[in-house]
CSV table of C-alpha atoms and ligand atoms in Angstrom, one decimal:
chain,number,residue,atom,x,y,z
A,1,MET,CA,262.0,170.5,133.3
A,2,PRO,CA,262.8,167.6,135.4
A,3,LYS,CA,263.0,163.9,134.2
A,4,PRO,CA,261.2,161.6,135.6
A,5,PRO,CA,263.7,159.1,137.6
A,6,TYR,CA,262.3,156.3,135.1
A,7,SER,CA,262.1,155.4,132.1
A,8,PHE,CA,258.3,154.5,130.5
A,9,SER,CA,258.2,152.8,127.4
A,10,SER,CA,255.8,156.1,125.1
A,11,ALA,CA,252.6,153.6,125.4
A,12,THR,CA,252.9,153.4,129.0
A,13,ALA,CA,253.8,156.8,129.4
A,14,LEU,CA,250.7,158.2,127.3
A,15,ALA,CA,248.0,155.5,128.7
A,16,GLN,CA,249.2,156.9,132.6
A,17,ALA,CA,250.0,160.3,131.7
A,18,LEU,CA,253.1,159.6,133.0
A,19,GLY,CA,251.4,158.0,136.4
A,20,SER,CA,250.7,161.4,137.0
A,21,ILE,CA,247.8,161.6,139.8
A,22,ASP,CA,246.3,164.5,141.5
A,23,GLU,CA,248.0,164.7,144.6
A,24,SER,CA,245.3,167.1,146.9
A,25,THR,CA,242.5,164.2,146.3
A,26,GLN,CA,243.9,161.0,145.2
A,27,GLY,CA,242.3,161.1,141.4
A,28,VAL,CA,244.1,159.4,138.6
A,29,VAL,CA,242.7,162.5,136.8
A,30,LEU,CA,244.0,165.4,137.0
A,31,PRO,CA,242.4,168.4,138.3
A,32,ILE,CA,242.5,171.9,135.6
A,33,HIS,CA,243.4,174.8,136.9
A,34,VAL,CA,241.5,177.6,136.5
A,35,ALA,CA,242.8,180.1,138.2
A,36,THR,CA,244.5,183.9,136.1
A,37,THR,CA,246.3,184.8,139.5
A,38,TYR,CA,248.2,183.6,142.2
A,39,ILE,CA,248.4,184.6,146.2
A,40,ARG,CA,251.9,185.9,147.2
A,41,GLY,CA,253.2,184.7,150.3
A,42,ALA,CA,254.4,186.8,153.9
A,43,ASP,CA,258.1,186.7,151.9
A,44,ASN,CA,256.6,188.6,148.7
A,45,SER,CA,257.7,185.7,146.8
A,46,TYR,CA,255.6,183.3,144.5
A,47,PRO,CA,255.4,179.8,146.8
A,48,ASN,CA,255.2,177.9,143.7
A,49,GLY,CA,256.1,179.3,140.8
A,50,ASN,CA,252.9,180.4,139.8
A,51,VAL,CA,252.4,184.5,138.9
A,52,TYR,CA,249.8,185.0,136.3
A,53,SER,CA,248.3,182.9,133.6
A,54,ARG,CA,248.8,184.4,130.6
A,55,ALA,CA,252.3,183.6,130.8
A,56,ASP,CA,252.3,180.1,132.4
A,57,ASN,CA,249.4,178.0,134.1
A,58,PRO,CA,249.9,174.3,136.1
A,59,SER,CA,247.6,172.5,133.5
A,60,TYR,CA,250.2,172.8,130.7
A,61,LYS,CA,253.0,170.9,132.8
A,62,PRO,CA,251.9,167.3,132.6
A,63,VAL,CA,251.4,168.1,128.9
A,64,GLU,CA,254.9,169.6,128.7
A,65,ALA,CA,256.6,166.7,130.5
A,66,LEU,CA,254.9,164.2,128.4
A,67,LEU,CA,256.3,165.6,125.6
A,68,CYS,CA,259.9,166.0,127.0
A,69,GLN,CA,259.8,162.3,127.5
A,70,LEU,CA,258.7,161.1,124.1
A,71,GLU,CA,260.9,163.6,122.2
A,72,ASN,CA,263.5,163.2,124.9
A,73,GLY,CA,264.2,167.0,124.9
A,74,ALA,CA,265.0,168.6,127.9
A,75,ASP,CA,261.7,171.4,127.8
A,76,ALA,CA,258.5,172.0,126.1
A,77,LEU,CA,256.1,174.7,125.8
A,78,LEU,CA,252.8,174.3,124.7
A,79,PHE,CA,250.6,177.0,122.8
A,80,GLY,CA,247.6,178.2,122.1
A,81,SER,CA,248.0,176.8,118.6
A,82,GLY,CA,250.0,175.2,115.8
A,83,MET,CA,251.3,178.2,114.4
A,84,ALA,CA,251.6,180.5,117.2
A,85,ALA,CA,253.9,177.2,118.0
A,86,ALA,CA,255.3,178.2,114.8
A,87,THR,CA,255.9,181.5,114.5
A,88,ALA,CA,257.2,181.4,117.8
A,89,VAL,CA,259.9,179.7,116.8
A,90,PHE,CA,260.8,182.3,113.9
A,91,GLN,CA,259.6,185.5,116.3
A,92,ALA,CA,263.2,184.6,118.9
A,93,LEU,CA,265.5,185.2,115.8
A,94,GLN,CA,266.6,188.9,114.9
A,95,PRO,CA,265.5,190.7,111.9
A,96,GLY,CA,267.9,190.6,109.4
A,97,ASP,CA,268.7,186.9,110.1
A,98,HIS,CA,268.7,184.4,107.2
A,99,VAL,CA,266.3,181.5,107.8
A,100,LEU,CA,266.1,179.1,105.1
A,101,ALA,CA,262.5,177.1,104.7
A,102,PRO,CA,260.8,174.0,102.6
A,103,LYS,CA,258.8,174.5,99.1
A,104,VAL,CA,256.6,172.2,100.4
A,105,MET,CA,255.6,172.7,103.7
A,106,TYR,CA,252.3,173.9,106.0
A,107,TRP,CA,251.0,176.5,103.2
A,108,ALA,CA,249.5,179.1,105.7
A,109,LEU,CA,253.0,179.0,107.5
A,110,ARG,CA,254.2,179.5,104.6
A,111,ASN,CA,252.2,182.6,103.9
A,112,TRP,CA,253.2,183.5,107.2
A,113,LEU,CA,257.0,183.3,106.3
A,114,LEU,CA,256.7,185.6,103.1
A,115,GLY,CA,254.0,187.9,105.2
A,116,PHE,CA,254.4,189.0,108.0
A,117,ALA,CA,258.0,187.5,108.7
A,118,SER,CA,260.0,189.2,105.9
A,119,ASP,CA,257.8,192.4,106.5
A,120,TRP,CA,259.2,191.5,110.3
A,121,GLY,CA,263.3,191.7,108.1
A,122,LEU,CA,263.8,187.6,108.3
A,123,GLN,CA,265.3,187.1,105.0
A,124,ILE,CA,263.1,183.7,104.3
A,125,GLU,CA,265.0,181.5,101.5
A,126,LEU,CA,262.7,178.1,100.4
A,127,VAL,CA,264.7,175.7,98.8
A,128,ASP,CA,264.0,172.0,97.8
A,129,MET,CA,264.9,169.8,101.3
A,130,THR,CA,265.2,167.0,99.5
A,131,ASP,CA,268.2,168.4,97.8
A,132,LEU,CA,271.5,168.5,100.3
A,133,GLY,CA,273.4,169.9,97.3
A,134,ALA,CA,270.3,172.6,97.2
A,135,VAL,CA,270.3,173.6,100.3
A,136,GLN,CA,274.4,174.0,100.8
A,137,LEU,CA,274.5,176.5,98.2
A,138,ALA,CA,272.0,178.1,100.3
A,139,LEU,CA,273.5,178.5,102.9
A,140,GLN,CA,275.1,182.0,103.9
A,141,PRO,CA,277.6,181.0,106.7
A,142,GLY,CA,277.3,183.7,110.2
A,143,LYS,CA,273.5,185.0,108.8
A,144,THR,CA,272.2,181.7,108.2
A,145,LYS,CA,270.6,181.1,112.2
A,146,LEU,CA,267.7,178.9,111.2
A,147,ILE,CA,266.8,176.0,108.9
A,148,TRP,CA,263.4,174.9,109.1
A,149,ILE,CA,262.3,171.6,107.9
A,150,GLU,CA,258.4,169.6,108.2
A,151,THR,CA,258.6,165.9,107.4
A,152,PRO,CA,256.5,163.9,106.0
A,153,GLY,CA,255.6,167.4,104.4
A,154,ASN,CA,252.1,168.6,103.6
A,155,PRO,CA,250.4,167.7,101.1
A,156,THR,CA,252.4,165.8,98.8
A,157,TRP,CA,253.7,164.0,101.7
A,158,THR,CA,258.0,164.9,100.9
A,159,ILE,CA,260.6,163.3,103.5
A,160,THR,CA,263.2,165.7,105.0
A,161,ASP,CA,266.0,163.5,105.9
A,162,ILE,CA,266.7,165.2,109.7
A,163,ALA,CA,270.1,164.3,110.7
A,164,ALA,CA,271.7,165.6,107.1
A,165,MET,CA,270.3,168.8,107.9
A,166,ALA,CA,271.0,169.1,111.1
A,167,LYS,CA,274.8,168.0,109.9
A,168,LEU,CA,274.5,171.0,107.6
A,169,ALA,CA,273.0,173.5,110.1
A,170,HIS,CA,275.5,172.9,112.9
A,171,SER,CA,278.3,173.7,109.9
A,172,ILE,CA,277.5,176.9,109.9
A,173,GLY,CA,276.7,177.4,113.3
A,174,ALA,CA,272.4,177.3,112.9
A,175,ARG,CA,269.8,175.5,114.3
A,176,LEU,CA,267.3,172.9,113.3
A,177,ALA,CA,263.6,173.0,113.5
A,178,VAL,CA,261.3,170.7,112.6
A,179,ASP,CA,257.4,170.6,111.8
A,180,SER,CA,256.7,166.7,112.9
A,181,THR,CA,253.2,167.6,113.4
A,182,CYS,CA,252.6,164.7,110.3
A,183,ALA,CA,255.2,162.2,112.1
A,184,THR,CA,254.0,162.4,115.4
A,185,PRO,CA,256.4,161.9,118.6
A,186,LEU,CA,255.9,158.7,118.2
A,187,LEU,CA,257.1,157.8,114.4
A,188,THR,CA,259.8,160.0,114.7
A,189,GLN,CA,262.1,161.2,117.5
A,190,PRO,CA,264.0,164.3,115.3
A,191,LEU,CA,266.0,165.7,118.8
A,192,SER,CA,267.4,162.6,118.8
A,193,LEU,CA,268.4,162.6,115.2
A,194,GLY,CA,270.6,165.9,116.1
A,195,ALA,CA,267.9,168.8,115.2
A,196,ASP,CA,267.7,171.4,118.2
A,197,VAL,CA,263.5,172.2,118.2
A,198,VAL,CA,260.5,170.6,117.5
A,199,MET,CA,257.1,171.5,116.8
A,200,HIS,CA,253.4,170.1,116.7
A,201,SER,CA,250.6,171.2,115.6
A,202,ALA,CA,248.7,169.7,119.0
A,203,THR,CA,245.5,170.5,117.0
A,204,LYS,CA,246.3,166.9,114.9
A,205,TYR,CA,247.6,164.0,116.4
A,206,LEU,CA,248.4,164.9,119.9
A,207,ASN,CA,244.8,165.8,120.4
A,208,GLY,CA,243.1,163.1,117.9
A,209,HIS,CA,239.7,164.0,117.9
A,210,SER,CA,239.4,167.2,115.9
A,211,ASP,CA,237.9,169.4,119.3
A,212,VAL,CA,241.1,171.0,120.4
A,213,ILE,CA,243.3,173.7,118.9
A,214,ALA,CA,246.8,173.9,120.2
A,215,GLY,CA,250.6,173.9,119.7
A,216,ALA,CA,254.2,172.6,121.3
A,217,LEU,CA,257.3,173.0,121.2
A,218,ILE,CA,260.3,171.0,122.4
A,219,SER,CA,263.6,172.0,122.7
A,220,ALA,CA,266.9,169.5,122.6
A,221,ARG,CA,268.5,172.3,125.8
A,222,MET,CA,268.0,174.7,127.9
A,223,ASP,CA,269.5,178.0,126.5
A,224,ASP,CA,269.7,181.5,125.3
A,225,TYR,CA,267.5,181.3,122.4
A,226,TRP,CA,265.2,178.9,124.1
A,227,GLN,CA,264.7,181.3,126.9
A,228,ARG,CA,263.9,184.3,123.9
A,229,VAL,CA,260.7,181.4,122.6
A,230,ILE,CA,259.7,181.5,126.7
A,231,ASN,CA,259.5,185.4,126.6
A,232,VAL,CA,257.8,185.5,122.8
A,233,ARG,CA,255.0,183.0,124.6
A,234,LYS,CA,255.3,184.6,127.8
A,235,GLY,CA,255.1,188.5,125.9
A,236,GLY,CA,252.4,187.7,123.5
A,237,GLY,CA,250.1,185.4,125.7
A,238,ALA,CA,250.5,182.4,123.6
A,239,VAL,CA,249.0,179.8,125.3
A,240,PRO,CA,245.9,177.8,125.4
A,241,SER,CA,243.5,177.7,127.6
A,242,PRO,CA,243.5,175.1,131.0
A,243,HIS,CA,241.0,173.4,129.7
A,244,ASP,CA,242.2,172.7,126.3
A,245,ALA,CA,245.5,172.0,128.0
A,246,HIS,CA,243.3,169.3,130.1
A,247,GLN,CA,241.5,168.2,127.0
A,248,LEU,CA,244.5,167.8,125.1
A,249,LEU,CA,246.3,165.2,127.6
A,250,ARG,CA,243.0,163.0,127.7
A,251,GLY,CA,243.5,162.5,123.7
A,252,MET,CA,247.7,161.8,123.8
A,253,ARG,CA,246.3,159.3,126.3
A,254,THR,CA,245.4,156.6,123.8
A,255,MET,CA,247.7,158.3,120.9
A,256,HIS,CA,249.6,155.7,120.2
A,257,LEU,CA,246.5,153.3,119.5
A,258,ARG,CA,245.2,156.1,117.2
A,259,VAL,CA,248.2,156.9,115.5
A,260,ARG,CA,248.9,152.9,114.9
A,261,GLU,CA,245.2,152.6,113.8
A,262,ALA,CA,245.8,155.4,111.4
A,263,CYS,CA,248.9,154.2,109.7
A,264,HIS,CA,248.1,150.8,109.3
A,265,ASN,CA,244.6,152.5,107.3
A,266,ALA,CA,247.1,154.8,105.3
A,267,GLN,CA,249.7,151.9,104.7
A,268,PHE,CA,246.2,149.8,103.1
A,269,ILE,CA,244.5,152.4,101.2
A,270,ALA,CA,247.9,153.1,99.6
A,271,GLU,CA,248.8,149.7,98.8
A,272,GLN,CA,245.1,149.4,97.3
A,273,LEU,CA,245.2,152.4,95.0
A,274,GLN,CA,248.7,152.6,93.7
A,275,HIS,CA,247.4,150.3,90.7
A,276,HIS,CA,243.9,151.6,90.4
A,277,ASP,CA,243.2,152.5,87.2
A,278,ASP,CA,241.5,155.6,88.2
A,279,ILE,CA,244.9,156.9,90.0
A,280,ILE,CA,247.7,158.7,88.4
A,281,GLU,CA,249.8,158.7,91.6
A,282,VAL,CA,249.4,157.5,95.0
A,283,MET,CA,252.0,160.3,97.7
A,284,TYR,CA,252.9,158.3,100.6
A,285,PRO,CA,256.0,157.8,102.3
A,286,GLY,CA,255.5,153.6,103.1
A,287,LEU,CA,255.4,153.1,99.4
A,288,PRO,CA,258.6,151.6,98.4
A,289,SER,CA,258.1,153.5,95.0
A,290,PHE,CA,258.1,156.5,96.8
A,291,ALA,CA,260.7,159.0,96.6
A,292,GLY,CA,261.7,159.4,100.0
A,293,TYR,CA,261.0,155.5,101.0
A,294,ALA,CA,265.0,154.9,101.5
A,295,ILE,CA,264.9,157.8,104.4
A,296,ALA,CA,261.1,157.3,105.7
A,297,ALA,CA,262.6,153.6,106.7
A,298,LYS,CA,265.8,155.2,108.0
A,299,GLN,CA,264.3,157.7,110.4
A,300,MET,CA,260.2,156.4,110.9
A,301,SER,CA,259.7,153.5,112.8
A,302,GLY,CA,256.5,152.0,113.4
A,303,GLY,CA,254.2,153.3,110.9
A,304,PHE,CA,254.9,156.2,108.3
A,305,GLY,CA,252.1,157.9,109.0
A,306,GLY,CA,248.6,158.7,108.7
A,307,MET,CA,248.0,161.3,106.0
A,308,LEU,CA,248.6,159.8,101.9
A,309,SER,CA,247.3,162.5,98.6
A,310,ILE,CA,246.0,160.5,95.3
A,311,ARG,CA,246.2,162.7,92.2
A,312,VAL,CA,242.3,161.8,90.0
A,313,ALA,CA,242.5,160.6,86.7
A,314,GLY,CA,240.3,163.0,84.8
A,315,GLY,CA,242.1,166.8,86.9
A,316,GLU,CA,240.8,168.8,88.8
A,317,ALA,CA,236.8,168.7,88.0
A,318,ALA,CA,237.5,164.5,88.9
A,319,ALA,CA,239.2,165.2,91.6
A,320,ILE,CA,236.5,167.7,93.8
A,321,ALA,CA,233.9,165.2,92.5
A,322,VAL,CA,235.3,162.3,94.3
A,323,ALA,CA,235.9,164.5,98.1
A,324,ALA,CA,232.1,165.7,97.0
A,325,GLN,CA,231.0,161.8,96.8
A,326,THR,CA,232.7,160.4,99.4
A,327,LYS,CA,230.5,159.4,102.4
A,328,LEU,CA,232.5,157.8,105.0
A,329,TRP,CA,235.3,160.2,104.4
A,330,LYS,CA,234.1,163.6,105.7
A,331,ARG,CA,235.0,166.5,103.1
A,332,ALA,CA,237.0,169.3,105.6
A,333,THR,CA,240.0,170.7,106.1
A,334,SER,CA,242.8,169.4,109.0
A,335,LEU,CA,243.8,166.0,110.5
A,336,GLY,CA,244.9,163.8,112.4
A,337,GLY,CA,241.6,162.8,114.2
A,338,VAL,CA,239.9,159.8,114.7
A,339,GLU,CA,237.7,160.5,111.0
A,340,SER,CA,239.1,160.2,108.1
A,341,LEU,CA,239.0,163.5,106.3
A,342,ILE,CA,239.7,164.9,102.2
A,343,GLU,CA,240.6,167.6,101.1
A,344,HIS,CA,240.5,168.9,97.4
A,345,ARG,CA,243.9,171.1,98.9
A,346,ALA,CA,244.6,173.3,95.2
A,347,SER,CA,241.3,175.3,96.2
A,348,VAL,CA,242.6,175.7,99.7
A,349,GLU,CA,246.4,176.5,99.0
A,350,GLY,CA,245.4,179.3,96.3
A,351,PRO,CA,248.0,179.6,93.3
A,352,ALA,CA,251.2,179.7,94.9
A,353,SER,CA,250.3,176.0,96.2
A,354,PRO,CA,253.0,173.5,94.9
A,355,CYS,CA,249.8,170.7,94.8
A,356,PRO,CA,249.0,169.4,91.5
A,357,ALA,CA,245.3,170.2,90.4
A,358,ASP,CA,243.6,166.8,90.2
A,359,MET,CA,244.8,165.9,94.3
A,360,LEU,CA,243.2,165.0,97.2
A,361,ARG,CA,244.8,165.1,100.4
A,362,LEU,CA,243.5,162.4,102.9
A,363,SER,CA,243.7,161.8,106.4
A,364,ALA,CA,243.5,157.8,107.4
A,365,GLY,CA,241.2,158.0,110.5
A,366,ILE,CA,240.6,154.9,112.8
A,367,GLU,CA,237.3,153.7,111.0
A,368,ASP,CA,237.1,149.9,109.6
A,369,ALA,CA,240.0,150.1,106.1
A,370,ASN,CA,237.8,147.8,103.8
A,371,GLU,CA,234.8,150.1,104.8
A,372,LEU,CA,237.1,153.5,103.6
A,373,LEU,CA,238.7,151.9,100.7
A,374,ALA,CA,235.2,150.9,99.3
A,375,ASP,CA,233.4,154.6,99.6
A,376,LEU,CA,236.7,155.6,98.2
A,377,GLN,CA,236.1,153.0,95.2
A,378,GLN,CA,232.8,154.2,94.7
A,379,ALA,CA,233.9,158.1,95.2
A,380,LEU,CA,236.2,157.4,91.6
A,381,ALA,CA,233.5,155.4,90.3
A,382,PHE,CA,231.2,158.4,90.4
A,383,ALA,CA,233.6,160.3,89.0
A,384,ARG,CA,235.0,158.2,86.4
A,385,THR,CA,231.2,157.5,84.6
A,386,HIS,CA,229.8,161.0,85.7
A,387,VAL,CA,232.7,163.7,85.1
A,388,ARG,CA,235.6,161.8,82.6
A,389,LYS,CA,232.7,160.5,80.8
B,401,PLP,C1,247.9,172.3,111.1
B,401,PLP,C2,249.1,172.4,111.1
B,401,PLP,C3,250.0,173.5,111.8
B,401,PLP,C4,249.3,174.6,111.9
B,401,PLP,O1,248.6,174.5,113.5
B,401,PLP,P1,247.4,175.1,114.0
B,401,PLP,O2,247.4,174.0,114.9
B,401,PLP,O3,246.1,174.5,113.2
B,401,PLP,O4,247.3,176.0,114.1
B,401,PLP,C5,251.4,173.6,111.7
B,401,PLP,N1,251.8,172.6,110.4
B,401,PLP,C6,251.1,171.3,109.9
B,401,PLP,C7,252.2,170.2,109.4
B,401,PLP,C8,250.1,171.0,110.0
B,401,PLP,O5,249.6,170.0,109.8
């Protein structure tokens, strides 16, 4: 994908969707390309390269170009979900390949790796990615082909040192792929820190309005491995609808404003709650007391993200009561939307989950910070008087 001949700041690139307009109508918004099939030219070729929409669609191109610009990549691909994007990274490997993945990661991908990917022949090893020595020991030169990391890591927000992981991976000729969903393309650019592939659940901050399921991969270079990723998408038809791609681009045009507000709100709430009597621990990369703070401060800029978790005094019952008692915070799964969400993760993730039973995951939206805080405070007070006794 050719880079534009000019260099936009991310705010300008996003607001103007790279300055694209509809050449055929001079519309300031691009059309949705709904055709599933395209006519051949007189010489039997496809004049615009468009063939059949299971493989590719012109409505993806502006989104992919924008992601390339934001992530400093050579090529990008949209997928029908974040999981479709993530699993393509593993399906482009060979059975027998050894893969390192984190103990703290998006739960559905961990389950897929330990289930489907292992049955299919990948050798999956889960390691503590905050322990560089442990990662080095786990590497098998010649066999390890991929290190997969997620930072901040859902749902306890552990921070992984991207540059250090890239060095370790490259020392044995392996690749580094980063699930950067919660860092967004605005707060961290993993490819610039040495990673080979970046993945986003576009369902989250990229779209930002809880109304599109989509995913994306961005590659540092065009090579044989990336061609296999392209073939995974094409072969399985793991593509979003053109309508969703169009709506995603619309959502992305305000991402810088939404992410800025979500970071402000999360930072404010984390600071206000960290010494609260009803809270055992606030997990947020932007608190200097948090284990990953120093690395987060080094590799993130513009904020520490909109995600935090809290451990509620009084155990699981008190935590669930807080989630049930909030009014502004909507009790639902997912993250990265304009509305704030709260969820008891242990009930979702099941017994293999690394998250404590008294933990709630919070996705800060863009509402008024004081109103969000007051809502949590009244819910905590309810749990104190009605559940803990
Ligand atoms: C949601 C999420 C995914 C999966 O994305 P979907 O779009 O739901 O398939 C992967 N990684 C992280 C960190 C996520 O939050």
